[in-house]
mmCIF file of C-alpha atoms in Angstrom:
data_model
loop_
_atom_site.group_PDB
_atom_site.id
_atom_site.type_symbol
_atom_site.label_atom_id
_atom_site.label_comp_id
_atom_site.label_asym_id
_atom_site.label_seq_id
_atom_site.Cartn_x
_atom_site.Cartn_y
_atom_site.Cartn_z
ATOM 1 C CA MET A 1041 -39.982 93.625 76.537
ATOM 2 C CA SER A 1042 -36.586 94.009 74.916
ATOM 3 C CA THR A 1043 -35.201 91.122 76.927
ATOM 4 C CA THR A 1044 -37.948 88.818 75.676
ATOM 5 C CA LYS A 1045 -37.332 89.828 72.065
ATOM 6 C CA LYS A 1046 -33.604 89.278 72.473
ATOM 7 C CA THR A 1047 -34.154 85.837 73.961
ATOM 8 C CA THR A 1048 -36.546 84.902 71.176
ATOM 9 C CA LYS A 1049 -34.089 86.121 68.550
ATOM 10 C CA THR A 1050 -31.235 84.165 70.109
ATOM 11 C CA SER A 1051 -33.349 81.006 70.299
ATOM 12 C CA SER A 1052 -34.361 81.421 66.654
ATOM 13 C CA SER A 1053 -30.743 81.895 65.639
ATOM 14 C CA LYS A 1054 -29.738 78.740 67.451
ATOM 15 C CA ARG A 1055 -32.489 76.769 65.698
ATOM 16 C CA THR A 1056 -31.388 78.151 62.336
ATOM 17 C CA SER A 1057 -27.756 77.271 63.040
ATOM 18 C CA LYS A 1058 -28.699 73.779 64.172
ATOM 19 C CA SER A 1059 -30.853 73.328 61.078
ATOM 20 C CA ASN A 1060 -27.999 74.464 58.861
ATOM 21 C CA ARG A 1061 -25.645 72.030 60.553
ATOM 22 C CA LYS A 1062 -28.125 69.215 59.968
ATOM 23 C CA ARG A 1063 -28.504 70.163 56.302
ATOM 24 C CA SER A 1064 -24.728 70.401 55.942
ATOM 25 C CA SER A 1065 -24.285 67.033 57.639
ATOM 26 C CA LYS A 1066 -26.987 65.516 55.447
ATOM 27 C CA SER A 1067 -25.395 67.027 52.353
ATOM 28 C CA LYS A 1068 -22.009 65.564 53.291
ATOM 29 C CA ALA A 1069 -23.588 62.167 53.918
ATOM 30 C CA GLN A 1070 -25.260 62.286 50.522
ATOM 31 C CA LYS A 1071 -21.961 63.207 48.884
ATOM 32 C CA TRP A 1072 -20.124 60.370 50.598
ATOM 33 C CA PHE A 1073 -22.943 57.978 49.692
ATOM 34 C CA THR A 1074 -22.676 59.074 46.056
ATOM 35 C CA VAL A 1075 -18.920 58.600 46.130
ATOM 36 C CA LEU A 1076 -19.325 55.161 47.699
ATOM 37 C CA VAL A 1077 -21.863 54.121 45.067
ATOM 38 C CA PHE A 1078 -19.546 55.372 42.313
ATOM 39 C CA ILE A 1079 -16.626 53.389 43.768
ATOM 40 C CA ILE A 1080 -18.745 50.230 44.005
ATOM 41 C CA VAL A 1081 -19.984 50.667 40.420
ATOM 42 C CA ALA A 1082 -16.415 51.289 39.184
ATOM 43 C CA ILE A 1083 -15.109 48.191 40.979
ATOM 44 C CA TYR A 1084 -17.936 46.081 39.556
ATOM 45 C CA ALA A 1085 -17.358 47.474 36.053
ATOM 46 C CA ALA A 1086 -13.633 46.712 36.277
ATOM 47 C CA TRP A 1087 -14.379 43.179 37.490
ATOM 48 C CA TYR A 1088 -16.919 42.662 34.697
ATOM 49 C CA VAL A 1089 -14.525 43.900 32.005
ATOM 50 C CA TYR A 1090 -11.737 41.671 33.337
ATOM 51 C CA THR A 1091 -13.862 38.518 33.531
ATOM 52 C CA ASN A 1092 -15.358 39.176 30.088
ATOM 53 C CA ARG A 1093 -12.186 40.453 28.445
ATOM 54 C CA TYR A 1094 -11.957 37.711 25.817
ATOM 55 C CA GLU A 1095 -15.553 38.163 24.693
ATOM 56 C CA ILE A 1096 -15.159 41.965 24.619
ATOM 57 C CA ILE A 1097 -11.968 41.694 22.544
ATOM 58 C CA ASP A 1098 -13.790 39.469 20.049
ATOM 59 C CA ILE A 1099 -16.706 41.895 19.808
ATOM 60 C CA VAL A 1100 -14.441 44.926 19.291
ATOM 61 C CA LYS A 1101 -12.452 43.144 16.606
ATOM 62 C CA THR A 1102 -15.448 41.839 14.681
ATOM 63 C CA GLU A 1103 -18.148 44.497 15.128
ATOM 64 C CA ASN A 1104 -17.679 45.822 11.586
ATOM 65 C CA PHE A 1105 -16.944 42.472 9.962
ATOM 66 C CA ALA A 1106 -19.617 40.649 7.920
ATOM 67 C CA THR A 1107 -20.341 37.084 8.977
ATOM 68 C CA ASP A 1108 -21.069 35.258 5.724
ATOM 69 C CA GLU A 1109 -19.443 34.206 2.476
ATOM 70 C CA GLU A 1110 -20.125 37.586 0.846
ATOM 71 C CA ASN A 1111 -17.387 39.110 2.992
ATOM 72 C CA TYR A 1112 -14.949 36.406 1.971
ATOM 73 C CA ALA A 1113 -15.769 37.066 -1.693
ATOM 74 C CA ALA A 1114 -15.188 40.792 -1.176
ATOM 75 C CA ILE A 1115 -11.769 40.112 0.344
ATOM 76 C CA GLU A 1116 -10.807 37.881 -2.557
ATOM 77 C CA ALA A 1117 -12.006 40.505 -5.060
ATOM 78 C CA GLU A 1118 -9.848 43.166 -3.395
ATOM 79 C CA GLU A 1119 -6.805 40.918 -3.583
ATOM 80 C CA VAL A 1120 -7.389 40.175 -7.256
ATOM 81 C CA LYS A 1121 -7.696 43.898 -8.031
ATOM 82 C CA ALA A 1122 -4.552 44.648 -6.037
ATOM 83 C CA SER A 1123 -2.623 42.071 -8.030
ATOM 84 C CA GLY A 1124 -3.566 43.822 -11.287
ATOM 85 C CA LYS A 1125 -5.782 41.041 -12.629
ATOM 86 C CA VAL A 1126 -9.051 41.912 -14.313
ATOM 87 C CA GLU A 1127 -11.274 39.095 -13.158
ATOM 88 C CA THR A 1128 -13.200 39.209 -9.887
ATOM 89 C CA LYS A 1129 -14.847 36.428 -7.919
ATOM 90 C CA THR A 1130 -18.420 36.299 -6.740
ATOM 91 C CA SER A 1131 -19.479 34.496 -3.600
ATOM 92 C CA GLU A 1132 -20.812 31.654 -5.750
ATOM 93 C CA ASP A 1133 -17.439 31.354 -7.498
ATOM 94 C CA VAL A 1134 -15.677 31.141 -4.159
ATOM 95 C CA LYS A 1135 -18.196 28.661 -2.818
ATOM 96 C CA SER A 1136 -17.842 26.372 -5.816
ATOM 97 C CA THR A 1137 -14.040 26.359 -5.639
ATOM 98 C CA GLN A 1138 -14.175 25.447 -1.969
ATOM 99 C CA LYS A 1139 -16.319 22.402 -2.619
ATOM 100 C CA ALA A 1140 -14.580 20.972 -5.643
ATOM 101 C CA PRO A 1141 -11.586 18.757 -4.844
ATOM 102 C CA VAL A 1142 -8.555 19.179 -7.037
ATOM 103 C CA LYS A 1143 -8.191 15.866 -8.857
ATOM 104 C CA THR A 1144 -5.440 14.576 -11.089
ATOM 105 C CA GLU A 1145 -6.255 12.649 -14.253
ATOM 106 C CA LYS A 1146 -4.677 9.565 -12.758
ATOM 107 C CA PRO A 1147 -4.756 8.336 -9.161
ATOM 108 C CA ALA A 1148 -1.968 9.610 -6.945
ATOM 109 C CA ALA A 1149 -1.059 5.994 -6.212
ATOM 110 C CA ALA A 1150 -2.014 2.573 -7.394
ATOM 111 C CA THR A 1151 -5.028 1.069 -5.668
ATOM 112 C CA LYS A 1152 -4.058 -1.244 -2.846
ATOM 113 C CA LYS A 1153 -5.964 -4.267 -1.626
ATOM 114 C CA VAL A 1154 -9.710 -3.901 -2.054
ATOM 115 C CA VAL A 1155 -10.930 -6.087 0.795
ATOM 116 C CA ALA A 1156 -12.605 -3.809 3.325
ATOM 117 C CA GLY A 1157 -11.096 -4.079 6.786
ATOM 118 C CA GLU A 1158 -7.788 -5.528 5.677
ATOM 119 C CA LYS A 1159 -4.550 -3.585 6.009
ATOM 120 C CA GLY A 1160 -3.917 -1.532 2.920
ATOM 121 C CA TYR A 1161 -7.581 -1.259 1.989
ATOM 122 C CA SER A 1162 -8.622 2.048 0.476
ATOM 123 C CA PHE A 1163 -11.822 3.228 -1.144
ATOM 124 C CA ASP A 1164 -12.150 5.520 -4.162
ATOM 125 C CA GLY A 1165 -12.271 8.595 -1.929
ATOM 126 C CA ASP A 1166 -8.615 8.030 -1.024
ATOM 127 C CA LEU A 1167 -7.433 8.274 -4.598
ATOM 128 C CA GLY A 1168 -6.869 10.993 -7.145
ATOM 129 C CA TYR A 1169 -6.002 13.979 -4.951
ATOM 130 C CA ALA A 1170 -3.286 16.249 -6.257
ATOM 131 C CA GLU A 1171 0.086 16.510 -4.581
ATOM 132 C CA ASN A 1172 0.027 18.947 -1.636
ATOM 133 C CA ASP A 1173 -3.702 18.347 -1.218
ATOM 134 C CA PRO A 1174 -4.525 17.496 2.420
ATOM 135 C CA LEU A 1175 -5.877 14.082 1.375
ATOM 136 C CA PHE A 1176 -2.962 13.208 -0.904
ATOM 137 C CA PHE A 1177 -1.972 10.331 1.398
ATOM 138 C CA GLY A 1178 -5.523 9.175 2.118
ATOM 139 C CA ASN A 1179 -8.854 9.988 3.761
ATOM 140 C CA PRO A 1180 -8.494 8.972 7.451
ATOM 141 C CA SER A 1181 -12.149 8.171 8.174
ATOM 142 C CA ASP A 1182 -13.400 7.607 4.598
ATOM 143 C CA ALA A 1183 -15.516 10.761 4.913
ATOM 144 C CA VAL A 1184 -17.923 11.509 2.054
ATOM 145 C CA GLU A 1185 -19.942 14.543 0.983
ATOM 146 C CA GLU A 1186 -23.348 12.910 1.388
ATOM 147 C CA LEU A 1187 -26.234 14.048 3.582
ATOM 148 C CA ASN A 1188 -26.668 10.627 5.172
ATOM 149 C CA ALA A 1189 -23.023 10.780 6.314
ATOM 150 C CA ASN A 1190 -23.888 13.427 8.913
ATOM 151 C CA THR A 1191 -21.364 12.113 11.445
ATOM 152 C CA ASN A 1192 -18.544 11.906 8.883
ATOM 153 C CA TYR A 1193 -19.333 14.630 6.354
ATOM 154 C CA LEU A 1194 -16.561 15.666 3.958
ATOM 155 C CA MET A 1195 -16.020 19.400 3.404
ATOM 156 C CA ILE A 1196 -13.274 20.362 0.951
ATOM 157 C CA LYS A 1197 -12.023 23.948 1.029
ATOM 158 C CA ASP A 1198 -9.055 25.593 -0.640
ATOM 159 C CA GLN A 1199 -7.343 26.060 2.717
ATOM 160 C CA TYR A 1200 -8.061 22.718 4.445
ATOM 161 C CA THR A 1201 -10.345 19.666 4.421
ATOM 162 C CA VAL A 1202 -12.805 18.717 7.175
ATOM 163 C CA SER A 1203 -14.642 15.630 8.342
ATOM 164 C CA TYR A 1204 -17.576 17.215 10.211
ATOM 165 C CA ASN A 1205 -19.844 15.616 12.798
ATOM 166 C CA ASP A 1206 -23.339 17.134 12.820
ATOM 167 C CA GLU A 1207 -24.329 15.192 15.937
ATOM 168 C CA LEU A 1208 -21.413 16.451 18.031
ATOM 169 C CA LEU A 1209 -21.266 19.889 16.302
ATOM 170 C CA ILE A 1210 -17.480 19.736 16.004
ATOM 171 C CA PRO A 1211 -15.094 18.338 13.373
ATOM 172 C CA ASN A 1212 -13.870 14.752 13.578
ATOM 173 C CA TRP A 1213 -10.636 15.925 11.992
ATOM 174 C CA VAL A 1214 -9.178 18.692 9.864
ATOM 175 C CA ALA A 1215 -6.349 18.073 7.380
ATOM 176 C CA TRP A 1216 -4.088 20.603 5.664
ATOM 177 C CA HIS A 1217 -0.765 20.938 3.873
ATOM 178 C CA LEU A 1218 1.695 23.615 5.033
ATOM 179 C CA GLU A 1219 4.511 25.177 3.009
ATOM 180 C CA LYS A 1220 6.289 28.532 2.857
ATOM 181 C CA ASP A 1221 3.822 30.016 0.371
ATOM 182 C CA ASP A 1222 1.012 29.576 2.901
ATOM 183 C CA MET A 1223 2.600 32.054 5.296
ATOM 184 C CA GLY A 1224 2.697 35.774 4.566
ATOM 185 C CA ASP A 1225 1.910 39.152 6.084
ATOM 186 C CA SER A 1226 -1.872 39.002 6.270
ATOM 187 C CA ASP A 1227 -3.425 40.124 9.538
ATOM 188 C CA ARG A 1228 -5.414 37.805 11.773
ATOM 189 C CA MET A 1229 -9.013 38.400 10.680
ATOM 190 C CA ASP A 1230 -10.810 37.193 13.858
ATOM 191 C CA ASP A 1231 -14.109 36.908 11.948
ATOM 192 C CA PHE A 1232 -15.515 33.829 13.713
ATOM 193 C CA ARG A 1233 -18.708 32.825 11.899
ATOM 194 C CA PRO A 1234 -20.977 29.901 10.938
ATOM 195 C CA ASP A 1235 -19.907 27.805 7.962
ATOM 196 C CA PRO A 1236 -22.199 28.607 5.002
ATOM 197 C CA ASP A 1237 -21.231 25.350 3.244
ATOM 198 C CA LEU A 1238 -23.020 23.108 5.737
ATOM 199 C CA PRO A 1239 -26.211 21.496 4.400
ATOM 200 C CA LYS A 1240 -29.070 23.978 4.831
ATOM 201 C CA ASP A 1241 -31.039 21.808 7.277
ATOM 202 C CA TRP A 1242 -28.069 21.341 9.632
ATOM 203 C CA TYR A 1243 -27.400 23.622 12.565
ATOM 204 C CA ALA A 1244 -24.410 25.901 11.947
ATOM 205 C CA VAL A 1245 -22.564 26.696 15.170
ATOM 206 C CA LYS A 1246 -22.167 30.417 15.874
ATOM 207 C CA LYS A 1247 -19.409 32.301 17.640
ATOM 208 C CA ALA A 1248 -21.630 33.059 20.646
ATOM 209 C CA ASP A 1249 -22.535 29.390 21.130
ATOM 210 C CA TYR A 1250 -19.272 28.761 22.984
ATOM 211 C CA GLN A 1251 -20.494 30.897 25.947
ATOM 212 C CA TYR A 1252 -17.016 31.361 27.390
ATOM 213 C CA ASN A 1253 -18.156 32.970 30.641
ATOM 214 C CA THR A 1254 -20.306 29.939 31.443
ATOM 215 C CA TYR A 1255 -18.200 27.047 30.156
ATOM 216 C CA GLY A 1256 -14.677 28.476 29.940
ATOM 217 C CA TYR A 1257 -13.537 26.886 26.652
ATOM 218 C CA ASP A 1258 -11.723 28.705 23.851
ATOM 219 C CA ARG A 1259 -12.872 28.482 20.261
ATOM 220 C CA GLY A 1260 -9.819 26.425 19.405
ATOM 221 C CA HIS A 1261 -8.637 26.433 15.803
ATOM 222 C CA VAL A 1262 -7.799 23.027 14.358
ATOM 223 C CA CYS A 1263 -6.121 24.442 11.245
ATOM 224 C CA PRO A 1264 -4.368 27.479 12.784
ATOM 225 C CA SER A 1265 -4.926 31.042 11.708
ATOM 226 C CA ALA A 1266 -1.143 31.544 11.508
ATOM 227 C CA ASP A 1267 -0.827 28.679 8.987
ATOM 228 C CA ARG A 1268 -2.906 30.666 6.489
ATOM 229 C CA THR A 1269 -1.542 34.211 6.277
ATOM 230 C CA ALA A 1270 -0.732 34.455 2.558
ATOM 231 C CA THR A 1271 -3.975 36.381 1.954
ATOM 232 C CA LYS A 1272 -6.794 37.855 4.008
ATOM 233 C CA GLY A 1273 -9.186 35.441 2.359
ATOM 234 C CA ASP A 1274 -7.130 32.422 3.376
ATOM 235 C CA ASN A 1275 -6.872 33.629 6.965
ATOM 236 C CA SER A 1276 -10.579 34.437 7.118
ATOM 237 C CA MET A 1277 -11.459 30.880 6.135
ATOM 238 C CA THR A 1278 -9.759 29.498 9.252
ATOM 239 C CA PHE A 1279 -12.369 31.289 11.370
ATOM 240 C CA LEU A 1280 -15.287 29.183 10.153
ATOM 241 C CA MET A 1281 -16.792 27.419 13.154
ATOM 242 C CA THR A 1282 -16.457 24.001 11.482
ATOM 243 C CA ASN A 1283 -12.707 24.485 12.061
ATOM 244 C CA MET A 1284 -13.177 24.959 15.832
ATOM 245 C CA MET A 1285 -13.303 22.697 18.865
ATOM 246 C CA PRO A 1286 -13.823 23.565 22.560
ATOM 247 C CA GLN A 1287 -10.342 23.745 24.090
ATOM 248 C CA SER A 1288 -9.260 24.562 27.612
ATOM 249 C CA PRO A 1289 -7.279 27.828 27.638
ATOM 250 C CA ASP A 1290 -4.096 26.061 28.800
ATOM 251 C CA ASN A 1291 -4.419 23.576 25.961
ATOM 252 C CA ASN A 1292 -5.190 26.127 23.260
ATOM 253 C CA ARG A 1293 -2.953 29.000 24.332
ATOM 254 C CA ILE A 1294 0.077 27.081 25.558
ATOM 255 C CA ILE A 1295 0.571 23.442 24.514
ATOM 256 C CA TRP A 1296 -1.360 23.548 21.223
ATOM 257 C CA MET A 1297 0.000 26.953 20.217
ATOM 258 C CA HIS A 1298 3.605 26.002 20.969
ATOM 259 C CA PHE A 1299 3.309 22.880 18.848
ATOM 260 C CA GLU A 1300 1.808 24.936 16.015
ATOM 261 C CA ASN A 1301 4.833 27.229 16.259
ATOM 262 C CA PHE A 1302 7.113 24.189 16.013
ATOM 263 C CA GLU A 1303 5.346 23.010 12.846
ATOM 264 C CA ARG A 1304 5.945 26.395 11.243
ATOM 265 C CA GLU A 1305 9.586 26.199 12.304
ATOM 266 C CA LEU A 1306 9.842 22.947 10.360
ATOM 267 C CA VAL A 1307 8.584 24.808 7.297
ATOM 268 C CA THR A 1308 10.967 27.742 7.682
ATOM 269 C CA GLN A 1309 13.777 25.181 7.901
ATOM 270 C CA GLY A 1310 12.968 23.999 4.361
ATOM 271 C CA ASN A 1311 10.245 21.392 4.844
ATOM 272 C CA GLU A 1312 6.677 20.920 3.718
ATOM 273 C CA VAL A 1313 4.266 19.367 6.181
ATOM 274 C CA TYR A 1314 1.113 17.247 5.964
ATOM 275 C CA ILE A 1315 -1.015 17.667 9.099
ATOM 276 C CA ILE A 1316 -4.202 16.072 10.434
ATOM 277 C CA ALA A 1317 -5.692 17.018 13.812
ATOM 278 C CA GLY A 1318 -8.886 16.779 15.791
ATOM 279 C CA PRO A 1319 -10.694 16.097 19.070
ATOM 280 C CA TYR A 1320 -11.290 12.827 20.888
ATOM 281 C CA GLY A 1321 -13.319 11.607 23.844
ATOM 282 C CA LYS A 1322 -15.809 13.368 26.081
ATOM 283 C CA GLY A 1323 -15.312 15.827 28.917
ATOM 284 C CA GLY A 1324 -12.687 18.483 29.539
ATOM 285 C CA THR A 1325 -11.798 21.010 32.229
ATOM 286 C CA GLY A 1326 -11.948 24.625 31.106
ATOM 287 C CA ALA A 1327 -11.570 27.943 32.893
ATOM 288 C CA THR A 1328 -14.854 27.486 34.784
ATOM 289 C CA GLY A 1329 -14.730 23.758 35.510
ATOM 290 C CA TYR A 1330 -15.461 20.347 34.021
ATOM 291 C CA PHE A 1331 -18.088 19.912 31.316
ATOM 292 C CA GLU A 1332 -18.859 17.165 28.827
ATOM 293 C CA GLU A 1333 -21.031 19.295 26.553
ATOM 294 C CA VAL A 1334 -21.902 22.894 25.825
ATOM 295 C CA GLU A 1335 -25.668 23.403 25.707
ATOM 296 C CA ILE A 1336 -26.931 25.461 22.771
ATOM 297 C CA LYS A 1337 -30.534 26.628 22.982
ATOM 298 C CA MET A 1338 -32.385 26.649 19.667
ATOM 299 C CA LYS A 1339 -35.017 29.229 18.694
ATOM 300 C CA ASP A 1340 -37.758 26.669 19.258
ATOM 301 C CA GLY A 1341 -36.575 26.062 22.806
ATOM 302 C CA THR A 1342 -34.898 22.709 22.135
ATOM 303 C CA ILE A 1343 -31.303 22.053 23.172
ATOM 304 C CA ARG A 1344 -28.379 20.946 21.003
ATOM 305 C CA ASN A 1345 -25.219 19.732 22.703
ATOM 306 C CA MET A 1346 -21.745 20.523 21.400
ATOM 307 C CA ARG A 1347 -19.242 17.896 22.511
ATOM 308 C CA VAL A 1348 -16.335 18.944 24.741
ATOM 309 C CA PRO A 1349 -13.417 16.587 23.937
ATOM 310 C CA SER A 1350 -11.270 14.968 26.594
ATOM 311 C CA HIS A 1351 -8.173 15.172 24.334
ATOM 312 C CA THR A 1352 -6.930 16.949 21.243
ATOM 313 C CA TRP A 1353 -4.563 15.075 18.943
ATOM 314 C CA LYS A 1354 -2.393 15.816 15.925
ATOM 315 C CA VAL A 1355 -0.344 13.758 13.453
ATOM 316 C CA VAL A 1356 2.344 15.229 11.205
ATOM 317 C CA ILE A 1357 4.641 14.088 8.407
ATOM 318 C CA ALA A 1358 7.373 16.512 7.280
ATOM 319 C CA ILE A 1359 9.662 16.117 4.264
ATOM 320 C CA PRO A 1360 12.081 18.509 2.527
ATOM 321 C CA ASP A 1361 10.470 20.844 -0.021
ATOM 322 C CA GLY A 1362 10.150 19.255 -3.442
ATOM 323 C CA LYS A 1363 7.982 17.350 -5.877
ATOM 324 C CA ASN A 1364 6.863 13.736 -6.159
ATOM 325 C CA ASP A 1365 6.026 13.610 -2.470
ATOM 326 C CA LEU A 1366 4.715 10.053 -2.534
ATOM 327 C CA GLU A 1367 8.038 8.719 -3.795
ATOM 328 C CA ARG A 1368 10.059 10.964 -1.455
ATOM 329 C CA VAL A 1369 8.412 9.884 1.801
ATOM 330 C CA ASP A 1370 10.591 7.113 3.175
ATOM 331 C CA SER A 1371 11.251 5.625 6.593
ATOM 332 C CA LYS A 1372 13.579 8.551 7.402
ATOM 333 C CA ALA A 1373 10.842 11.175 7.071
ATOM 334 C CA THR A 1374 9.861 13.157 10.167
ATOM 335 C CA ALA A 1375 6.698 11.727 11.730
ATOM 336 C CA ILE A 1376 5.208 13.294 14.866
ATOM 337 C CA ALA A 1377 2.080 12.675 16.933
ATOM 338 C CA ILE A 1378 0.795 14.306 20.106
ATOM 339 C CA ASN A 1379 -2.222 13.570 22.315
ATOM 340 C CA VAL A 1380 -3.030 16.465 24.657
ATOM 341 C CA PRO A 1381 -5.483 16.310 27.611
ATOM 342 C CA ASN A 1382 -8.125 19.020 27.340
ATOM 343 C CA GLN A 1383 -7.542 20.339 30.851
ATOM 344 C CA GLN A 1384 -6.365 23.385 32.717
ATOM 345 C CA GLY A 1385 -2.940 23.072 34.347
ATOM 346 C CA ILE A 1386 -1.501 20.720 31.702
ATOM 347 C CA SER A 1387 1.555 22.911 31.116
ATOM 348 C CA LYS A 1388 2.822 22.708 34.697
ATOM 349 C CA ASN A 1389 5.102 19.760 33.980
ATOM 350 C CA GLY A 1390 6.454 20.852 30.609
ATOM 351 C CA ASP A 1391 5.462 21.684 27.057
ATOM 352 C CA TRP A 1392 4.099 19.627 24.148
ATOM 353 C CA GLU A 1393 6.985 17.152 24.267
ATOM 354 C CA GLN A 1394 5.417 15.462 27.305
ATOM 355 C CA TYR A 1395 2.421 14.490 25.151
ATOM 356 C CA LEU A 1396 4.329 12.843 22.312
ATOM 357 C CA CYS A 1397 3.120 9.418 21.215
ATOM 358 C CA SER A 1398 3.109 7.343 18.025
ATOM 359 C CA ILE A 1399 0.751 7.749 15.083
ATOM 360 C CA ASP A 1400 -0.253 4.128 15.751
ATOM 361 C CA ASP A 1401 -1.423 5.238 19.200
ATOM 362 C CA ILE A 1402 -3.689 7.879 17.673
ATOM 363 C CA GLU A 1403 -5.014 5.375 15.119
ATOM 364 C CA GLU A 1404 -5.855 2.893 17.861
ATOM 365 C CA MET A 1405 -7.593 5.610 19.881
ATOM 366 C CA THR A 1406 -9.641 7.134 17.034
ATOM 367 C CA GLY A 1407 -10.103 4.215 14.649
ATOM 368 C CA TYR A 1408 -8.762 6.322 11.757
ATOM 369 C CA ASP A 1409 -6.151 5.213 9.228
ATOM 370 C CA PHE A 1410 -3.615 7.952 8.509
ATOM 371 C CA PHE A 1411 -1.343 8.184 5.462
ATOM 372 C CA GLU A 1412 -2.672 4.861 4.166
ATOM 373 C CA LEU A 1413 -1.472 5.380 0.591
ATOM 374 C CA LEU A 1414 2.143 5.155 1.704
ATOM 375 C CA SER A 1415 3.774 1.811 1.096
ATOM 376 C CA ASP A 1416 3.184 -0.575 3.988
ATOM 377 C CA ASP A 1417 6.853 -0.870 4.951
ATOM 378 C CA VAL A 1418 7.288 2.929 5.145
ATOM 379 C CA GLU A 1419 3.955 3.442 6.897
ATOM 380 C CA ASP A 1420 4.774 0.805 9.518
ATOM 381 C CA VAL A 1421 8.093 2.431 10.427
ATOM 382 C CA LEU A 1422 6.833 6.012 10.501
ATOM 383 C CA GLU A 1423 3.645 5.309 12.427
ATOM 384 C CA SER A 1424 5.199 3.123 15.115
ATOM 385 C CA ALA A 1425 7.940 5.576 16.101
ATOM 386 C CA VAL A 1426 7.680 8.189 18.863
ATOM 387 C CA TYR A 1427 9.374 11.424 17.818
ATOM 388 C CA VAL A 1428 12.320 12.702 19.860
ATOM 389 C CA ARG A 1429 12.970 16.432 19.516
ATOM 390 C CA LYS A 1430 16.592 17.174 18.686
#
């Protein structure tokens, strides 16, 4: 009897021990499975953060920043108070000053020939802009602020002037004047937002419309943020989406940026600079491949297409700081033009110098007429030359 009980007890103990080993083994397997899942999730999260780093940076920087003209008005009001002045600006005040061109009582230059299409022709929109205004030397595409001019719509702001194309959803060109007073200590605002000055029935491109992870193009400034750092308000205005074009990262962050730095060097060396820049053509290669357009889905399900340019171009005239600019621009002035392919890998063979061309080349490509209020003999010399960096 005792032997049977002992055998039964031993057998039961073995079963219990085996069961415990199974539970222990199962517990270890569960722990390792949990660890493995955690590692996989962590790797995926790290990959996601890396591939979306530019979008995440934008979100972090702008999460507390308003996206309309009220914010710009608030910035301006703060700056006025800080300066000790009593007056403040409302958003309507700011909006009205952006739209109204600064005109002189007399034209900046005598009217040239008035036969459309002939060399030297200029229309009324070329005349009357004050010195240092972006259009002081002429309106390249004869843009006008009229609703029926939706592919060549003039937008005049304190910081720069735009010819906007509502069909392509990008600017045709942006023009601005750069001098020492335009550059200060203001931070980069990074408040990308739709332009509230577009006609109300037009689609205003949003920051998210660029869809970087899908298309791989930067929101490329035409008038640079770093050219407008005198005040927060000035810098904020460069982040309106009407001042953006889809640029390949290598274009925007290397070639384009380095040339922008060079322009500011010209200013720190004692010059003032008149600049016009914009996109051209169709189809560029971004971080995720080649695209001709970025598809933007509307609320009603329809699709709008934002043009991806094949090239980005810029024309520049620099003269020593001073007054009476029209009289001081002669054939010895510094004239520069570049035409940069909108492609990845373009910096492998050098910097912006490899893309130098003449202003005439850009005119032939775009059909625009730059600096047309200069005298013909000066214009011919400056626009036919290809700049050589010293």
